mmCIF file of C-alpha atoms in Angstrom:
data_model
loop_
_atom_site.group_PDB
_atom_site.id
_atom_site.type_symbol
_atom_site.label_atom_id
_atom_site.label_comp_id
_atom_site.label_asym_id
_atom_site.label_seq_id
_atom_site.Cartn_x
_atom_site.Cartn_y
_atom_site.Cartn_z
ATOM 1 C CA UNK B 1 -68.784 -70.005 12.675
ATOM 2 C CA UNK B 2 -69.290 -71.884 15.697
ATOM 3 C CA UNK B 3 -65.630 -73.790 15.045
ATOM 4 C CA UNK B 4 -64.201 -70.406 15.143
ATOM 5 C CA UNK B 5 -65.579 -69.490 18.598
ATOM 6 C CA UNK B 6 -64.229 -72.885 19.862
ATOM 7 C CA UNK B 7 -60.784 -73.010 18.760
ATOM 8 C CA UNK B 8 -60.034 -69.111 19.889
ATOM 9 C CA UNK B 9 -61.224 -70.722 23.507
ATOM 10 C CA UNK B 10 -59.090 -73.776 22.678
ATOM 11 C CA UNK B 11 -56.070 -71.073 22.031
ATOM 12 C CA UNK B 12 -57.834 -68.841 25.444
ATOM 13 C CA UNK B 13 -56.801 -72.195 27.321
ATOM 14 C CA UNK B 14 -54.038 -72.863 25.982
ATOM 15 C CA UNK B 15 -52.620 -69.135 26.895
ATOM 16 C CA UNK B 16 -53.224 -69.621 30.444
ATOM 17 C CA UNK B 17 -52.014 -72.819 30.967
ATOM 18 C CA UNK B 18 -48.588 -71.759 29.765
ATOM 19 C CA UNK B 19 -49.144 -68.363 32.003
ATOM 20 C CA UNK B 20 -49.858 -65.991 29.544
ATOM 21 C CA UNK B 21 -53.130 -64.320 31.111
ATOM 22 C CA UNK B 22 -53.439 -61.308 29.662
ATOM 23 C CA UNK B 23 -52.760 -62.300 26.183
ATOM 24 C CA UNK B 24 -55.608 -64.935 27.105
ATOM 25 C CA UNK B 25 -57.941 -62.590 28.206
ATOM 26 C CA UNK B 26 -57.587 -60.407 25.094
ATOM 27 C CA UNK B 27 -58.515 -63.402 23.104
ATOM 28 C CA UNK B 28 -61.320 -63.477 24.902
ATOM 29 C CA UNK B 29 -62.309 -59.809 24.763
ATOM 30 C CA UNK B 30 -62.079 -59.546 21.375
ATOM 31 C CA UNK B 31 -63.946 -62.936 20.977
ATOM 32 C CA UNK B 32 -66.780 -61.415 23.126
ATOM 33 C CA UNK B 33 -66.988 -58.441 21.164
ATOM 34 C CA UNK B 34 -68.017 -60.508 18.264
ATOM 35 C CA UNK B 35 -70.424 -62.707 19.811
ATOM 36 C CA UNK B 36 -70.823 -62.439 23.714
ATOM 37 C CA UNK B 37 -73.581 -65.103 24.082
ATOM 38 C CA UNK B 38 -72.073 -67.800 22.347
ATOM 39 C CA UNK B 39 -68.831 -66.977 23.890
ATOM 40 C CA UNK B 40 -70.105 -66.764 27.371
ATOM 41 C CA UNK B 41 -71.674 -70.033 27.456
ATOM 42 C CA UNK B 42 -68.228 -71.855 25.785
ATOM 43 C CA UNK B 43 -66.065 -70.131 28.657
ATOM 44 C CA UNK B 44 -68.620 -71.598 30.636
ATOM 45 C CA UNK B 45 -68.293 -75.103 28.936
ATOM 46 C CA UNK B 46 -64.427 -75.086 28.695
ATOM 47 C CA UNK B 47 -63.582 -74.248 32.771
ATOM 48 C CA UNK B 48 -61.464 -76.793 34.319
ATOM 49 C CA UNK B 49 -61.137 -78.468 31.361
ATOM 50 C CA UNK B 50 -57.560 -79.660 30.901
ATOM 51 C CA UNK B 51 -55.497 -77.399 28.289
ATOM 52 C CA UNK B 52 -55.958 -78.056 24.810
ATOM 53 C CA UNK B 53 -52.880 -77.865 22.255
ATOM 54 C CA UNK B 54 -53.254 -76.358 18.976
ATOM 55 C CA UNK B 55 -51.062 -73.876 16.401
ATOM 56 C CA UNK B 56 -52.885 -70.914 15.367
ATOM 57 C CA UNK B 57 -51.423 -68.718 12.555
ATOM 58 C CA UNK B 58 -53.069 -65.982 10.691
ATOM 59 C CA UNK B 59 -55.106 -67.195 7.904
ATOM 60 C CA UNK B 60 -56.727 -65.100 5.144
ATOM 61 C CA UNK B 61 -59.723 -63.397 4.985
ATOM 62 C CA UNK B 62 -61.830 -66.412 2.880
ATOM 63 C CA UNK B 63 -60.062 -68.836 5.464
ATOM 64 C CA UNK B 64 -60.982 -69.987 8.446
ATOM 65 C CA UNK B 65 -59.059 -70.828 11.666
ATOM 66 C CA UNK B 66 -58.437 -73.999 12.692
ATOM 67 C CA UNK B 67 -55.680 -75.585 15.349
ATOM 68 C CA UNK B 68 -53.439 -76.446 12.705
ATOM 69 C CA UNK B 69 -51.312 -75.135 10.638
ATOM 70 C CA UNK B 70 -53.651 -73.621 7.226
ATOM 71 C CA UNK B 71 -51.422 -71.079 6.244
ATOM 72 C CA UNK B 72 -49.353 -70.828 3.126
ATOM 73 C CA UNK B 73 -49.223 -66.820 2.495
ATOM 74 C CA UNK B 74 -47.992 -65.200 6.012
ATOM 75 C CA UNK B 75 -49.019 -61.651 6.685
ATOM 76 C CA UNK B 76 -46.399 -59.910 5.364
ATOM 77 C CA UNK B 77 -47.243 -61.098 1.852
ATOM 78 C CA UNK B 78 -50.679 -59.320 1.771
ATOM 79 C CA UNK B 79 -51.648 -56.058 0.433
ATOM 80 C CA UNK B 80 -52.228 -53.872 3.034
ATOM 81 C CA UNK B 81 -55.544 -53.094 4.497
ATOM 82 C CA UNK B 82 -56.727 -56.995 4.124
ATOM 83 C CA UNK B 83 -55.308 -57.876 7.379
ATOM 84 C CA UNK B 84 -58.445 -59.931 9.411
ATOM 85 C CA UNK B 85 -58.460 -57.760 12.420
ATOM 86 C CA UNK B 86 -61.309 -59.665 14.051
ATOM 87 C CA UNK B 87 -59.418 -63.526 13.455
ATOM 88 C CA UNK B 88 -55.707 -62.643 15.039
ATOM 89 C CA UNK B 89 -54.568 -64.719 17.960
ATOM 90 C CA UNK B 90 -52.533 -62.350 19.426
ATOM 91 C CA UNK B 91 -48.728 -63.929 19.144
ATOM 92 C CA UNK B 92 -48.411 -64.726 15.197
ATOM 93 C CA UNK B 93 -45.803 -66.612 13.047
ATOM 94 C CA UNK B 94 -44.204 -65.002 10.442
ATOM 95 C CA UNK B 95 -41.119 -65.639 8.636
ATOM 96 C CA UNK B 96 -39.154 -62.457 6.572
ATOM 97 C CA UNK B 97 -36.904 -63.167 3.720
ATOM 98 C CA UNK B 98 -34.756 -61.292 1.519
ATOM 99 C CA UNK B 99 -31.342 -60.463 -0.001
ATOM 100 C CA UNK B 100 -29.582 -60.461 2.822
ATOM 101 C CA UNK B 101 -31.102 -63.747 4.236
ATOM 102 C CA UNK B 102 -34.046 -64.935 6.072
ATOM 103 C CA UNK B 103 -35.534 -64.985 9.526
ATOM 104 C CA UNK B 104 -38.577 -66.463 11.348
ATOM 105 C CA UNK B 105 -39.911 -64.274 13.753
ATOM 106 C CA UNK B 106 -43.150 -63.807 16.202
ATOM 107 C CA UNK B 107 -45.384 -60.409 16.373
ATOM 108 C CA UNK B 108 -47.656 -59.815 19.295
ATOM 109 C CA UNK B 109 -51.327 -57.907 17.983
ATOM 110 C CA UNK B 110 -52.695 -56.221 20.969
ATOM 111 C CA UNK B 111 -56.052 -56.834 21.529
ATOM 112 C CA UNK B 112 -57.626 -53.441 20.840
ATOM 113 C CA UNK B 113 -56.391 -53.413 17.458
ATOM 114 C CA UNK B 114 -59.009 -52.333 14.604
ATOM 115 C CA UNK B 115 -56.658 -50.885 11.507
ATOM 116 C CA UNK B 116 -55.790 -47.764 13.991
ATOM 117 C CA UNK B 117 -51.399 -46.293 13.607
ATOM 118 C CA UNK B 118 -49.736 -47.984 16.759
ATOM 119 C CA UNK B 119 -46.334 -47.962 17.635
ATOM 120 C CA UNK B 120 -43.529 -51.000 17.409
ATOM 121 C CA UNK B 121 -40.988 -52.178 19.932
ATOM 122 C CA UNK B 122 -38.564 -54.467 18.065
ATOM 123 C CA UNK B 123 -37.023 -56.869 20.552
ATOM 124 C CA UNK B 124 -33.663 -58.992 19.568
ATOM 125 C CA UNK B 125 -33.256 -62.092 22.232
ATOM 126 C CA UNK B 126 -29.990 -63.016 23.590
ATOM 127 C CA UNK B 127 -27.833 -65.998 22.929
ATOM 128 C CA UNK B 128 -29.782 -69.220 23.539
ATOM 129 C CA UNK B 129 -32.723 -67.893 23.587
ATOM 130 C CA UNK B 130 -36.046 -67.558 21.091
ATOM 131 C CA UNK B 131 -39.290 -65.794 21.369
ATOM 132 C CA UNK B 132 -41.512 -67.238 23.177
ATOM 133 C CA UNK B 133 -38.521 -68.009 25.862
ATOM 134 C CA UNK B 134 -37.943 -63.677 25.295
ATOM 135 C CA UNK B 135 -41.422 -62.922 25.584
ATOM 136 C CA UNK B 136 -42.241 -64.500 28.824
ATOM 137 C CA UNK B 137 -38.953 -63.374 30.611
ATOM 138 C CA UNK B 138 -39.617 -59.476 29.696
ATOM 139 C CA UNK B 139 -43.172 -59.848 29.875
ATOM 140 C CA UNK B 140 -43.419 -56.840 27.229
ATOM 141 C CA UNK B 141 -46.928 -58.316 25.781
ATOM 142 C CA UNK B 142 -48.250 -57.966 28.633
ATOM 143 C CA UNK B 143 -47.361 -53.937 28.299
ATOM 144 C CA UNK B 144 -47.818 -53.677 24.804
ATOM 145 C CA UNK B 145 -51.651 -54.968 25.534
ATOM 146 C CA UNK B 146 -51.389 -52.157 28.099
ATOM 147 C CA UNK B 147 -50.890 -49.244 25.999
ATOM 148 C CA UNK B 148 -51.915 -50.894 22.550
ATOM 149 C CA UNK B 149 -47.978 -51.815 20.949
ATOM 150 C CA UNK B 150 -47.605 -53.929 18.578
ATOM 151 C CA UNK B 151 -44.188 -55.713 19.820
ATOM 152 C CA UNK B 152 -41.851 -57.885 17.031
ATOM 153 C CA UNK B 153 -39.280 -60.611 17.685
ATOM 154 C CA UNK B 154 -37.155 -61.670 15.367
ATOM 155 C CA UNK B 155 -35.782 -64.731 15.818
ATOM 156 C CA UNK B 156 -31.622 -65.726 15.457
ATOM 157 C CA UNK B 157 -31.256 -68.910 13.552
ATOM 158 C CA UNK B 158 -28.774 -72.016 14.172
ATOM 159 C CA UNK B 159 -27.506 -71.327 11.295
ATOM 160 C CA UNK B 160 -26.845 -68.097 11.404
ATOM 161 C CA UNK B 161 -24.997 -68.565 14.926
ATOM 162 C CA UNK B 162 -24.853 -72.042 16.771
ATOM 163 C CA UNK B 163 -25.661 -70.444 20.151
ATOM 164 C CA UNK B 164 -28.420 -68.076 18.386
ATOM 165 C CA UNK B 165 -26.528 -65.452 19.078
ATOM 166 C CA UNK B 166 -27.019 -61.593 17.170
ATOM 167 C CA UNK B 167 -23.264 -61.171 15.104
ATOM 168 C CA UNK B 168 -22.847 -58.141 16.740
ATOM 169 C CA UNK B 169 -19.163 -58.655 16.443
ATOM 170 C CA UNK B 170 -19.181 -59.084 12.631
ATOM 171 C CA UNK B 171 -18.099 -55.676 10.792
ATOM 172 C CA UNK B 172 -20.402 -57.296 8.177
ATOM 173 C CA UNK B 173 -23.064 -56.972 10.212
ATOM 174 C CA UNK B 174 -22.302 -53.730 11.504
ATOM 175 C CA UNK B 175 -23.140 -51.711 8.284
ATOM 176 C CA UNK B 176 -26.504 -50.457 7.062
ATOM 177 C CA UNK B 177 -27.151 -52.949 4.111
ATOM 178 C CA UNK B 178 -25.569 -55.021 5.141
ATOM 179 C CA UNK B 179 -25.896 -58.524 6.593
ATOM 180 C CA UNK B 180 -28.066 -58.853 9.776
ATOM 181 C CA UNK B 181 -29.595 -55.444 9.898
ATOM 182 C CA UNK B 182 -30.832 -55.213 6.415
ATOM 183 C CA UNK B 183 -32.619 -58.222 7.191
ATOM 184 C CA UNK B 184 -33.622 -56.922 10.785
ATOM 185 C CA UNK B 185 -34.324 -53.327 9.107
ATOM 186 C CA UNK B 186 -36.428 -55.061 6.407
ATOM 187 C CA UNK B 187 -38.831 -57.296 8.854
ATOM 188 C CA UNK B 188 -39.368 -54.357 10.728
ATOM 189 C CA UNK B 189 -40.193 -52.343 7.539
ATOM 190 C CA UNK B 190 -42.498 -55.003 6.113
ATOM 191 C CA UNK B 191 -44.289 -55.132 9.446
ATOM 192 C CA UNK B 192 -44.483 -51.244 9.230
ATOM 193 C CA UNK B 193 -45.601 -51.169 5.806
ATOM 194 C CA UNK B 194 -48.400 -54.389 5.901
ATOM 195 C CA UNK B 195 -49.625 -53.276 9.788
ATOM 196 C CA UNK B 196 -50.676 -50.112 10.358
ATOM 197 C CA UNK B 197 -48.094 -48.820 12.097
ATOM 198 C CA UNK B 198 -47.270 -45.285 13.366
ATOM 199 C CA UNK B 199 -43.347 -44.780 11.372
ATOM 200 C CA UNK B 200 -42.157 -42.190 13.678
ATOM 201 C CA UNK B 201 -43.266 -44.543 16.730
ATOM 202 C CA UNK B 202 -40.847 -47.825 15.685
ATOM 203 C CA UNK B 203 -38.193 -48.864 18.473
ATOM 204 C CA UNK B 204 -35.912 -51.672 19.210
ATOM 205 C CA UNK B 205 -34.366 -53.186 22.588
ATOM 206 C CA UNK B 206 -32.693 -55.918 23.255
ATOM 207 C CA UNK B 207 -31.079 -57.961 25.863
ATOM 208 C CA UNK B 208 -26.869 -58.861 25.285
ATOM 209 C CA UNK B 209 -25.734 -59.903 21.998
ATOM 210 C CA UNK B 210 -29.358 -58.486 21.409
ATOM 211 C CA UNK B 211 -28.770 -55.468 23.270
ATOM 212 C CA UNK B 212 -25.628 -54.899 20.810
ATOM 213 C CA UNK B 213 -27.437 -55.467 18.309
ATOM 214 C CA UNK B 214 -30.299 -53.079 19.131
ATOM 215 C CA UNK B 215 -27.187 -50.577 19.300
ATOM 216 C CA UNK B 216 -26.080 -51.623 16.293
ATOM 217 C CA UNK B 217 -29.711 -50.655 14.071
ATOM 218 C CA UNK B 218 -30.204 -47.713 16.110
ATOM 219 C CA UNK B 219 -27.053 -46.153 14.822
ATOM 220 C CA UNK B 220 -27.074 -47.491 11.323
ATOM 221 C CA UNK B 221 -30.815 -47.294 11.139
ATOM 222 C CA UNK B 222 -31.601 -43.812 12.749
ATOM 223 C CA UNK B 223 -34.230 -43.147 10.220
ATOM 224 C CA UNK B 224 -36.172 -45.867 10.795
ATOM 225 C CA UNK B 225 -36.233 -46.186 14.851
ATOM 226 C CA UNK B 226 -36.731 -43.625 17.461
ATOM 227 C CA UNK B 227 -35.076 -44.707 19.787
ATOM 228 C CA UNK B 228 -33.127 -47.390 21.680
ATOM 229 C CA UNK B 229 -33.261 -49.957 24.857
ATOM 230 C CA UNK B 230 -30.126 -51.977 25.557
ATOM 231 C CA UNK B 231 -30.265 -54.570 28.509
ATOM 232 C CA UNK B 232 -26.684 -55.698 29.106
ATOM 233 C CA UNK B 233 -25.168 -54.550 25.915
ATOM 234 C CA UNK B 234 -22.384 -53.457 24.583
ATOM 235 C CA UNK B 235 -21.395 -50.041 22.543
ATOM 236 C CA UNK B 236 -21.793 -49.477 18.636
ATOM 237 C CA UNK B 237 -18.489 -51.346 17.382
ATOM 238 C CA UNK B 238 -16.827 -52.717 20.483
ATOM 239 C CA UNK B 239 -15.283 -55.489 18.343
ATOM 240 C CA UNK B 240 -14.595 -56.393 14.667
ATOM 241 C CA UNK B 241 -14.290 -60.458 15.462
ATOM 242 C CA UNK B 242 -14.573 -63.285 18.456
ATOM 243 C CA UNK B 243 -11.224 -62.498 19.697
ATOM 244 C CA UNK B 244 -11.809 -58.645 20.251
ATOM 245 C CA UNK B 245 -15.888 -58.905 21.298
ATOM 246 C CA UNK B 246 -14.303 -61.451 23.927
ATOM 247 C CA UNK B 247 -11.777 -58.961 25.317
ATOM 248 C CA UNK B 248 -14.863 -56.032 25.247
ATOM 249 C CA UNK B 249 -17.611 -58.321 26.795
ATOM 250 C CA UNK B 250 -14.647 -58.817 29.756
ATOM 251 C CA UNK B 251 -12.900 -55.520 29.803
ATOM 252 C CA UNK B 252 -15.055 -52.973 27.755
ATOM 253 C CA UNK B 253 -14.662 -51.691 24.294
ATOM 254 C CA UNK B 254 -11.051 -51.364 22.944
ATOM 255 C CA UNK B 255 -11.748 -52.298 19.667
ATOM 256 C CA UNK B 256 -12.030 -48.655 17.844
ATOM 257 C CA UNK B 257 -14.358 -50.235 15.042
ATOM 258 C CA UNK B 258 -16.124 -48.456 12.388
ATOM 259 C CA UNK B 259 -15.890 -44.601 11.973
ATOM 260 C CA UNK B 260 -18.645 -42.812 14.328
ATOM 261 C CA UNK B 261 -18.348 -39.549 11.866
ATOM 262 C CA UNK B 262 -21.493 -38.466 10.826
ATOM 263 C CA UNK B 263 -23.489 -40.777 13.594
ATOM 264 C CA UNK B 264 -26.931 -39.386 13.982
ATOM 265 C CA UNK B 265 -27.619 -41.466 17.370
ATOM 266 C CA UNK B 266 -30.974 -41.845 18.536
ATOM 267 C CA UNK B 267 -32.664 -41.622 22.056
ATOM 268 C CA UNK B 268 -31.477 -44.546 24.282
ATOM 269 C CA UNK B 269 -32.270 -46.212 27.508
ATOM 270 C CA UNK B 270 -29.385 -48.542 28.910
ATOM 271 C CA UNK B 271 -29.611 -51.242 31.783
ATOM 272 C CA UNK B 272 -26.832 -52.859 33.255
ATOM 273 C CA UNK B 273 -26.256 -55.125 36.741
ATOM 274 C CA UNK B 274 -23.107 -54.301 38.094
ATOM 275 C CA UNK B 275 -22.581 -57.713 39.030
ATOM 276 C CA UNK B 276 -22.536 -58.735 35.382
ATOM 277 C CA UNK B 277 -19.980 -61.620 35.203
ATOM 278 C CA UNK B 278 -21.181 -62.315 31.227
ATOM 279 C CA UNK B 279 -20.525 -58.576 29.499
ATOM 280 C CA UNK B 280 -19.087 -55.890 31.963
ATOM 281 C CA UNK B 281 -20.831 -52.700 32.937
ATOM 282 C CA UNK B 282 -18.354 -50.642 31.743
ATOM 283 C CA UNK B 283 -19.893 -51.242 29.153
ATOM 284 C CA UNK B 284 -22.644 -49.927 29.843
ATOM 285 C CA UNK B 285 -21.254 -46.560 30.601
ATOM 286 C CA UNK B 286 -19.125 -46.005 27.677
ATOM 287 C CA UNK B 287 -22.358 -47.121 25.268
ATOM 288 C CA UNK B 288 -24.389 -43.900 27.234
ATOM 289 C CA UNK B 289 -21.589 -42.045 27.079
ATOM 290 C CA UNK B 290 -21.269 -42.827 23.227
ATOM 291 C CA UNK B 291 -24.844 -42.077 22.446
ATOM 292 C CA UNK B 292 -24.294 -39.005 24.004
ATOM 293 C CA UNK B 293 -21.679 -37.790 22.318
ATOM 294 C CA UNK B 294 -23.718 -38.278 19.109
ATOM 295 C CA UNK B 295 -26.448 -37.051 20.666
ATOM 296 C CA UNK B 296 -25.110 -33.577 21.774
ATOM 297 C CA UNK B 297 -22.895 -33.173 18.193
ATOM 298 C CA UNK B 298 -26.301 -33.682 16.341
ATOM 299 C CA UNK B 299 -27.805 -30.884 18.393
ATOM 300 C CA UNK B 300 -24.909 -29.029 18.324
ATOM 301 C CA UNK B 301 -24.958 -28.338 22.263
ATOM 302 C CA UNK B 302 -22.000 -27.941 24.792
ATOM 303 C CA UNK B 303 -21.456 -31.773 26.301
ATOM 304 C CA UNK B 304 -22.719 -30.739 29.960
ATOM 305 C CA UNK B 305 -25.444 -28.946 28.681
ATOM 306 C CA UNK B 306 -28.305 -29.708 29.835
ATOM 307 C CA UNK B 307 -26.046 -31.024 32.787
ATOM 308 C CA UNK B 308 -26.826 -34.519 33.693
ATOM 309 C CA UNK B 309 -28.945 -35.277 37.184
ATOM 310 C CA UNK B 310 -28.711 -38.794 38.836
ATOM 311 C CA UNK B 311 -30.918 -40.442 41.522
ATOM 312 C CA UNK B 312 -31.203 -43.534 43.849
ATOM 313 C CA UNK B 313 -34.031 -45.941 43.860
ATOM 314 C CA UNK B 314 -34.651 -49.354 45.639
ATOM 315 C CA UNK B 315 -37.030 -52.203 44.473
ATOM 316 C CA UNK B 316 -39.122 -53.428 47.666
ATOM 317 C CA UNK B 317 -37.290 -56.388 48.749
ATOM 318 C CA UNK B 318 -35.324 -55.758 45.599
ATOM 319 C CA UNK B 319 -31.935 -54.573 44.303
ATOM 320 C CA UNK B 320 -30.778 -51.025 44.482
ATOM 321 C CA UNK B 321 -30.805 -48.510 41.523
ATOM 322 C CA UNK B 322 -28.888 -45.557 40.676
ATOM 323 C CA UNK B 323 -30.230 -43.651 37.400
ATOM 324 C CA UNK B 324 -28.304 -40.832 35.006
ATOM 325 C CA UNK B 325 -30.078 -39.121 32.967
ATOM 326 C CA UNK B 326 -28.753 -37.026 29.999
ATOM 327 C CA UNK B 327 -31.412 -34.456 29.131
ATOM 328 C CA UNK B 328 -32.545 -33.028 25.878
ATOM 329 C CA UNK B 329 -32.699 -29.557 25.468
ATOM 330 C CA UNK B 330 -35.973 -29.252 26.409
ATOM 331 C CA UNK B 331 -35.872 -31.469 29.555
ATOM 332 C CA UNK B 332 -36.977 -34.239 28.413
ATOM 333 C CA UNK B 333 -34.602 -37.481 28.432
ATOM 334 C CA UNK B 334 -32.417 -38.224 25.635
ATOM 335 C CA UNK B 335 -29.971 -40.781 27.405
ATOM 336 C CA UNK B 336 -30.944 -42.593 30.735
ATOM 337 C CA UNK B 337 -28.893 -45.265 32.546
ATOM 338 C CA UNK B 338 -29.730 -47.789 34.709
ATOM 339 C CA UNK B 339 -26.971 -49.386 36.814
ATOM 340 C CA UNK B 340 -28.747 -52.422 38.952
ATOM 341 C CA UNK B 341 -26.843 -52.856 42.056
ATOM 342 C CA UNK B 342 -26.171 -56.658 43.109
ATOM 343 C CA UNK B 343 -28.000 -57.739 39.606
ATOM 344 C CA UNK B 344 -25.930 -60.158 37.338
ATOM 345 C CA UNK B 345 -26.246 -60.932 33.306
ATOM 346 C CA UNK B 346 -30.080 -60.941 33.097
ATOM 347 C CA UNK B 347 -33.133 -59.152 32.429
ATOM 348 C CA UNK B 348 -34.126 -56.770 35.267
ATOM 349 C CA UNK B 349 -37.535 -57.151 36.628
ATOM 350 C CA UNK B 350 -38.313 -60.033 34.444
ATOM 351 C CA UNK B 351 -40.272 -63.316 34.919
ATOM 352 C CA UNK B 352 -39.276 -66.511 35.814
ATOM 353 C CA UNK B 353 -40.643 -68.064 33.108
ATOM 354 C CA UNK B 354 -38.424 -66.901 30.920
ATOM 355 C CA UNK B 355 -34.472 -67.222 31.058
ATOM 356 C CA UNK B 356 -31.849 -64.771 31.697
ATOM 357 C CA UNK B 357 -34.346 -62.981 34.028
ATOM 358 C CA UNK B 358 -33.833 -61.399 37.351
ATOM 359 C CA UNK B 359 -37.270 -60.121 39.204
ATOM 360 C CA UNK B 360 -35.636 -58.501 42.167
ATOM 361 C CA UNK B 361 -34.530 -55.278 40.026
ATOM 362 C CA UNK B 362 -36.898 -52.212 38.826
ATOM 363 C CA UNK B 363 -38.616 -53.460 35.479
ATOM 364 C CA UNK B 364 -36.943 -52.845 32.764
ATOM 365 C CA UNK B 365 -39.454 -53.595 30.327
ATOM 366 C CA UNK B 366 -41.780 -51.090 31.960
ATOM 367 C CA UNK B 367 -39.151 -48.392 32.173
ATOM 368 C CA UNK B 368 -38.161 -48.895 28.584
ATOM 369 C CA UNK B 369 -42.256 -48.025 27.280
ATOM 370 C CA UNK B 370 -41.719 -45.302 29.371
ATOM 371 C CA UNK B 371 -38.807 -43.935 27.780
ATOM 372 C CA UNK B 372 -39.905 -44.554 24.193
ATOM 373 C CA UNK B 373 -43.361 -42.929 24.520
ATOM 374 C CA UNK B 374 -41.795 -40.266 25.671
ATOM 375 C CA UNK B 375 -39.666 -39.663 22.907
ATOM 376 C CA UNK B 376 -42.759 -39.918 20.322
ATOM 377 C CA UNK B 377 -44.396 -36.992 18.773
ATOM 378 C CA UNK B 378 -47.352 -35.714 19.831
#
């Protein structure tokens, strides 16, 4: 028992060394819940010490956790209700395999968690990039601890793409069933099914071939998410191979791609700098103004009704903002985008510590939680 209490401080240290202090200090909280005296005195014990390294999966039940790696059944395989509540570090390995293919991933626990339905933000990285690198540039387990998310993050493999890119471009992997999303749609249903996790509260963002990605399972996956953020993305279809997506990441869609008939859409928030040099904002337009048009056919409204309302913002010592907002029947809103003025190909109101990130703009990460609670049921 007294092992345990160690390595979670071991992990505690770890955390904040690399600058993740909140998911640090949930650690702790839910060590001290367990055992605040012997916890106290080990903080105590371990401060200054000098960081110590260690890999911390989730074991099972009968197992206990040590700083290397134990584990030979990952979550996903259990039954559900078996999950150790009380032993989860909160960012997990995990690795999702089927038909389609396979792909590693990470999955943030908040804190707070004890069995109770929470919601899930998928989020799909851009090229180059991984999860940790994702997670510390959007800082979105910082929120999810916040307002108790769970938050999942799939991970693009060499293999798959040699710059780790999404295949947004792919018609293959454009289709429900098919290719990439099954196997995205799958993880995310396995985390669903082995977690408990709220169903109607499941969402996925993403940032560039991510973002057109997170397009792409919104629209062939309206069942299963609720609705949408795309940082620097691109519309559903914008090209059916490297030559088009090219063309659309430069010019904007042109590239008619698969038929849009009988789109359900879902909810979507939409960021875009217009400074963006990598995938231009155009495109960002035309993938509101798509989601839209699904949006109000679905509810069978008149296009300009409700009519759209827009408004100016300014980050202190920031970039400029101008914000449309499409709104559902009922006032709430069903599209909202975000055009960053001055900001270039990167993640608006992110961290340093991450790539692709630019902190000078309104958070993005913030303003999508916003925008998907909102859309939740009561």
């Amino acid at each position: 028992m007294d092992e345990r209490w160690l390595n979670r401080l071991q992990e505690a240290t770890r955390l904040t060394a690399q600058g993740s202090v909140m998911e640090a200090t949930a650690l702790i909280q839910r060590a001290l819940r367990k055992d605040p005296p012997v916890i106290a005195a080990k903080v105590a014990s371990l401060d200054g010490a000098a960081p110590i390294e260690g890999v911390f999966h989730v074991v099972d039940t009968d197992t206990v956790l040590r700083g290397e790696v134990l584990v030979d059944t990952p979550p996903y395989r259990r039954a559900r209700g078996t999950f150790p509540v009380h032993e989860v570090p909160g960012f997990i390995d995990g690795t999702y395999r089927c038909a389609a293919g396979s792909r590693s991933y990470k999955l943030y626990v908040p804190g707070g968690y004890q069995g109770q339905s929470l919601p899930l933000i998928v989020m799909l990285h851009g090229c180059t990039q991984q999860p940790d690198d994702f997670a510390a540039g959007t800082q979105m387990n910082g929120l999810a601890e916040k307002h108790s998310c769970f938050v999942l993050y799939p991970a693009q493999s060499g293999e798959a793409n040699s710059h780790r890119c999404w295949n947004w471009f792919k018609e293959a992997d454009q289709m429900r069933d098919s290719g990439e999303p099954a196997i995205l749609a799958g993880m995310t249903q396995d985390i669903v099914r082995q977690y408990q996790i709220d169903s109607r509260r499941v969402f996925v963002a993403g940032l560039s071939a991510g973002g057109a990605m997170a397009v792409i399972m919104g629209t062939t996956y309206p069942d299963l998410f609720a609705a949408v953020g795309v940082h620097s993305g691109l519309p559903y279809a914008a090209a059916s191979d490297m030559t088009s997506a090219l063309h659309a990441m430069h010019h904007g869609k042109s590239h008619q791609g698969a038929c849009l008939q009988g789109w359900k859409g879902r909810p979507t928030i939409v960021f875009h700098g217009d400074q963006d040099k990598t995938v231009h904002p155009v495109n960002g337009e035309k993938l509101a103004k798509q989601a839209e048009s699904a949006l109000r056919a679905k509810a069978k409204v008149p296009i300009d009704y409700p009519p759209t309302s827009r408004r100016q913002g300014k980050v202190r010592h920031g970039h400029r903002y101008t914000v449309t907002v499409y709104p559902h029947a009922d006032g709430r809103p069903m599209i909202e985008h975000w055009l960053i003025h001055g900001a270039g190909h990167a993640w608006s109101g992110g961290s340093r510590k991450g790539s692709f990130t630019d902190a000078q703009g309104p958070d993005a990460s913030e303003e999508m939680l916003r925008f998907f609670l909102e859309q939740s049921p009561s």
